[in-house]
Tab-separated table of C-alpha atoms in Angstrom:
chain	number	residue	atom	x	y	z
A	199	MET	CA	0.000	0.000	0.000
A	200	PRO	CA	1.483	3.374	-0.949
A	201	LEU	CA	2.321	5.629	1.961
A	202	ALA	CA	1.179	9.223	2.178
A	203	ALA	CA	3.773	11.907	1.496
A	204	ARG	CA	5.729	13.100	4.497
A	205	ALA	CA	5.454	16.708	5.597
A	206	PRO	CA	8.280	19.083	4.585
A	207	LEU	CA	9.634	18.949	8.136
A	208	THR	CA	10.210	15.207	8.136
A	209	CYS	CA	10.937	14.600	4.453
A	210	ALA	CA	14.560	13.506	4.645
A	211	ALA	CA	15.431	14.396	1.040
A	212	THR	CA	14.120	17.951	1.472
A	213	ALA	CA	15.709	18.376	4.879
A	214	LEU	CA	19.104	17.074	3.806
A	215	ALA	CA	19.076	19.344	0.751
A	216	LEU	CA	18.368	22.321	2.985
A	217	LEU	CA	21.052	21.333	5.452
A	218	ALA	CA	23.572	20.985	2.629
A	219	ALA	CA	22.721	24.566	1.671
A	220	CYS	CA	23.616	25.862	5.128
A	221	GLY	CA	23.995	29.624	5.112
A	222	THR	CA	21.652	30.356	2.210
A	223	ASP	CA	18.242	31.979	2.398
A	224	GLU	CA	16.276	29.284	0.602
A	225	THR	CA	12.560	29.113	1.193
A	226	VAL	CA	10.626	25.864	1.219
A	227	THR	CA	7.444	25.656	-0.835
A	228	PRO	CA	4.848	23.431	0.875
A	229	GLN	CA	4.122	20.239	-0.981
A	230	PRO	CA	0.494	19.238	-1.506
A	231	THR	CA	-0.443	16.412	0.800
A	232	PRO	CA	-3.253	13.931	0.252
A	233	SER	CA	-6.262	13.954	2.491
A	234	ALA	CA	-6.346	11.393	5.228
A	235	PRO	CA	-8.300	8.301	4.149
A	236	ALA	CA	-11.634	7.816	5.843
A	237	PRO	CA	-11.383	5.367	8.753
A	238	PRO	CA	-13.071	1.984	8.398
A	239	ALA	CA	-16.692	1.950	9.522
A	240	SER	CA	-15.802	-0.373	12.381
A	241	SER	CA	-12.935	1.776	13.659
A	242	ALA	CA	-13.731	5.279	14.901
A	243	PRO	CA	-10.815	7.727	14.874
A	244	VAL	CA	-9.151	8.642	18.137
A	245	THR	CA	-9.043	12.381	18.693
A	246	PRO	CA	-7.581	14.424	21.544
A	247	GLU	CA	-11.144	15.052	22.754
A	248	ALA	CA	-12.204	11.402	22.695
A	249	ALA	CA	-9.028	9.417	23.227
A	250	PRO	CA	-9.057	6.237	25.333
A	251	ALA	CA	-7.406	6.498	28.713
A	252	VAL	CA	-4.322	4.660	27.526
A	253	THR	CA	-3.621	7.317	24.903
A	254	ALA	CA	-4.378	10.348	27.060
A	255	THR	CA	-0.694	11.230	27.406
A	256	ALA	CA	-0.003	10.427	23.758
A	257	VAL	CA	-2.249	13.192	22.457
A	258	ALA	CA	-0.663	15.891	24.582
A	259	GLU	CA	1.517	18.275	22.621
A	260	PRO	CA	5.240	17.625	23.091
A	261	SER	CA	6.951	19.767	25.662
A	262	PRO	CA	10.359	21.308	25.013
A	263	THR	CA	12.507	19.150	27.288
A	264	THR	CA	15.921	17.589	27.024
A	265	ALA	CA	14.752	14.400	28.754
A	266	ARG	CA	14.359	11.505	26.331
A	267	PRO	CA	10.691	10.453	26.060
A	268	THR	CA	9.949	7.037	27.522
A	269	PHE	CA	7.303	4.461	26.678
A	270	PRO	CA	6.891	1.968	29.522
A	271	VAL	CA	3.882	0.088	28.123
A	272	THR	CA	4.782	-3.416	26.951
A	273	GLU	CA	1.439	-4.817	25.815
A	274	PHE	CA	0.158	-5.559	22.337
A	275	THR	CA	-3.153	-3.724	22.206
A	276	GLU	CA	-4.725	-1.356	19.695
A	277	ASP	CA	-4.695	1.523	22.178
A	278	ASP	CA	-1.000	1.003	22.849
A	279	ALA	CA	-0.277	0.891	19.114
A	280	ILE	CA	-1.779	4.375	18.791
A	281	ALA	CA	0.058	5.574	21.878
A	282	PHE	CA	3.377	4.294	20.539
A	283	ALA	CA	2.861	5.949	17.158
A	284	ALA	CA	2.363	9.239	18.999
A	285	HIS	CA	5.435	8.428	21.091
A	286	TYR	CA	7.544	8.290	17.913
A	287	LEU	CA	6.484	11.865	17.119
A	288	LYS	CA	7.536	12.976	20.597
A	289	THR	CA	10.862	11.207	20.136
A	290	LEU	CA	11.381	12.913	16.776
A	291	ASN	CA	10.730	16.312	18.378
A	292	HIS	CA	13.160	15.454	21.184
A	293	ALA	CA	15.851	14.491	18.664
A	294	HIS	CA	15.400	17.754	16.747
A	295	LEU	CA	15.736	19.704	19.985
A	296	THR	CA	18.716	17.867	21.452
A	297	GLY	CA	20.542	16.103	18.629
A	298	ASP	CA	19.792	12.744	20.280
A	299	SER	CA	19.348	10.752	17.078
A	300	ALA	CA	19.968	7.518	19.003
A	301	ALA	CA	16.529	7.998	20.557
A	302	ILE	CA	15.000	7.502	17.095
A	303	ARG	CA	17.153	4.484	16.298
A	304	ASP	CA	16.364	2.862	19.657
A	305	ILE	CA	12.631	2.652	18.891
A	306	SER	CA	12.788	1.713	15.230
A	307	GLU	CA	13.666	-1.408	13.295
A	308	ALA	CA	17.099	-1.399	11.663
A	309	ASP	CA	15.446	-1.705	8.230
A	310	CYS	CA	13.049	1.218	8.728
A	311	GLY	CA	14.458	3.472	6.015
A	312	ALA	CA	12.341	6.497	6.923
A	313	CYS	CA	13.371	6.217	10.583
A	314	GLN	CA	17.054	6.064	9.649
A	315	ASP	CA	16.533	9.079	7.374
A	316	ASP	CA	15.016	11.010	10.296
A	317	ALA	CA	18.026	10.133	12.460
A	318	GLU	CA	20.475	11.159	9.720
A	319	VAL	CA	18.761	14.542	9.288
A	320	VAL	CA	19.214	15.153	13.017
A	321	ASP	CA	22.890	14.151	12.863
A	322	VAL	CA	23.632	16.423	9.899
A	323	ALA	CA	21.738	19.375	11.356
A	324	HIS	CA	23.403	19.235	14.733
A	325	ALA	CA	26.854	18.718	13.219
A	326	LYS	CA	26.318	22.019	11.363
A	327	GLY	CA	24.821	23.782	14.379
A	328	ILE	CA	21.407	24.027	12.681
A	329	THR	CA	18.291	23.945	14.845
A	330	TRP	CA	14.540	23.770	14.334
A	331	GLU	CA	12.502	26.698	15.654
A	332	ASN	CA	8.815	26.188	16.476
A	333	ARG	CA	8.587	22.989	14.400
A	334	GLU	CA	7.122	20.332	16.704
A	335	VAL	CA	5.252	17.548	14.931
A	336	ARG	CA	1.864	17.404	16.662
A	337	PHE	CA	-0.481	14.443	16.955
A	338	ARG	CA	-4.045	15.281	15.921
A	339	SER	CA	-5.889	11.965	15.669
A	340	ALA	CA	-5.359	8.342	14.737
A	341	TYR	CA	-7.040	5.013	14.162
A	342	VAL	CA	-5.775	1.460	13.816
A	343	GLU	CA	-5.922	0.372	10.181
A	344	HIS	CA	-4.730	-3.176	10.765
A	345	PHE	CA	-3.814	-5.220	13.833
A	346	ASP	CA	-2.445	-8.766	13.725
A	347	PRO	CA	-1.774	-10.515	17.055
A	348	LYS	CA	-0.220	-13.515	15.278
A	349	SER	CA	2.557	-11.514	13.628
A	350	GLY	CA	2.729	-8.758	16.236
A	351	GLU	CA	2.213	-6.140	13.539
A	352	ALA	CA	-0.053	-3.100	13.506
A	353	GLY	CA	-0.687	-0.158	11.216
A	354	VAL	CA	-1.774	3.200	12.624
A	355	GLN	CA	-3.162	5.896	10.344
A	356	LEU	CA	-2.049	9.232	11.790
A	357	GLN	CA	-3.251	12.765	11.245
A	358	MET	CA	-0.583	15.300	12.248
A	359	ASP	CA	0.391	18.914	11.846
A	360	VAL	CA	3.350	21.224	12.311
A	361	PRO	CA	3.212	24.975	12.905
A	362	SER	CA	5.093	27.457	10.763
A	363	GLY	CA	8.697	27.900	11.827
A	364	ARG	CA	12.215	27.920	10.462
A	365	LEU	CA	15.560	26.183	10.239
A	366	VAL	CA	18.124	28.336	12.002
A	367	ASN	CA	21.871	28.472	11.300
A	368	ALA	CA	24.420	28.461	14.101
A	369	ASP	CA	24.751	32.267	13.775
A	370	ASN	CA	20.941	32.623	14.213
A	371	THR	CA	20.356	33.517	10.569
A	372	THR	CA	17.492	31.812	8.774
A	373	LEU	CA	18.371	28.822	6.624
A	374	ALA	CA	14.733	28.264	5.594
A	375	ASP	CA	11.284	29.528	6.479
A	376	LEU	CA	8.924	26.572	6.728
A	377	PRO	CA	5.146	26.932	6.434
A	378	GLY	CA	2.694	25.240	8.752
A	379	THR	CA	0.989	22.204	7.309
A	380	GLU	CA	-1.307	19.304	8.085
A	381	PHE	CA	-0.445	15.837	6.850
A	382	SER	CA	-1.300	12.183	7.323
A	383	GLY	CA	0.209	8.786	6.813
A	384	LEU	CA	0.361	5.162	7.825
A	385	MET	CA	2.911	4.223	10.487
A	386	GLN	CA	3.582	0.494	10.662
A	387	LEU	CA	4.675	-1.036	13.944
A	388	LYS	CA	6.037	-4.327	15.218
A	389	PHE	CA	5.801	-5.735	18.722
A	390	HIS	CA	8.389	-8.328	19.676
A	391	ASN	CA	10.477	-9.219	22.731
A	392	GLY	CA	8.078	-7.148	24.802
A	393	ARG	CA	8.797	-3.910	22.921
A	394	TRP	CA	7.184	-1.780	20.247
A	395	ARG	CA	9.244	-0.560	17.312
A	396	VAL	CA	8.492	1.367	14.128
A	397	TRP	CA	9.229	-0.641	10.974
A	398	GLU	CA	7.889	1.710	8.328
A	399	MET	CA	6.326	5.135	8.210
A	400	PRO	CA	5.220	7.830	5.789
A	401	ARG	CA	7.996	9.335	3.680
């Protein structure tokens, strides 16, 4: 199944191109993103207003902290699949803020190309002294698209957004102004050895 396009913030090709152009005043043009597919009739979307108790912390907006986000739940349930998908977004925000790309790698499968791309973008940015300003990826809603207890695999369709912000050079000049956008995509998860991991996600 084709994955929805990633937002400009998390698109590794776009981000790496911008980081390679460190010191220029390039501006990013928002890419059109497809609408989120309608949830199956039997699966109502989870929203911040009507989230199950398990996902209550997952829908909170990420806070600017240097502490690595943790995910102590070790059960294979649909609610926890949604909560872990939201946890990946928090971890991505943490990595952008701190340069802790290992946090991304620790919760993703080694063959998750998009996850490795996210980690590489963080490494390149922080090596150049580039930071993200006001660019937290925010969870809006989600529903479980597929859930297979036999294989320990789940797919969570996410609706997300990011506010307008910028990439900032080490000297505080603007590398790129980035528009706010809403986007969606399918994050695929695996649960094994008592832990959740991301094995594919929207690019």
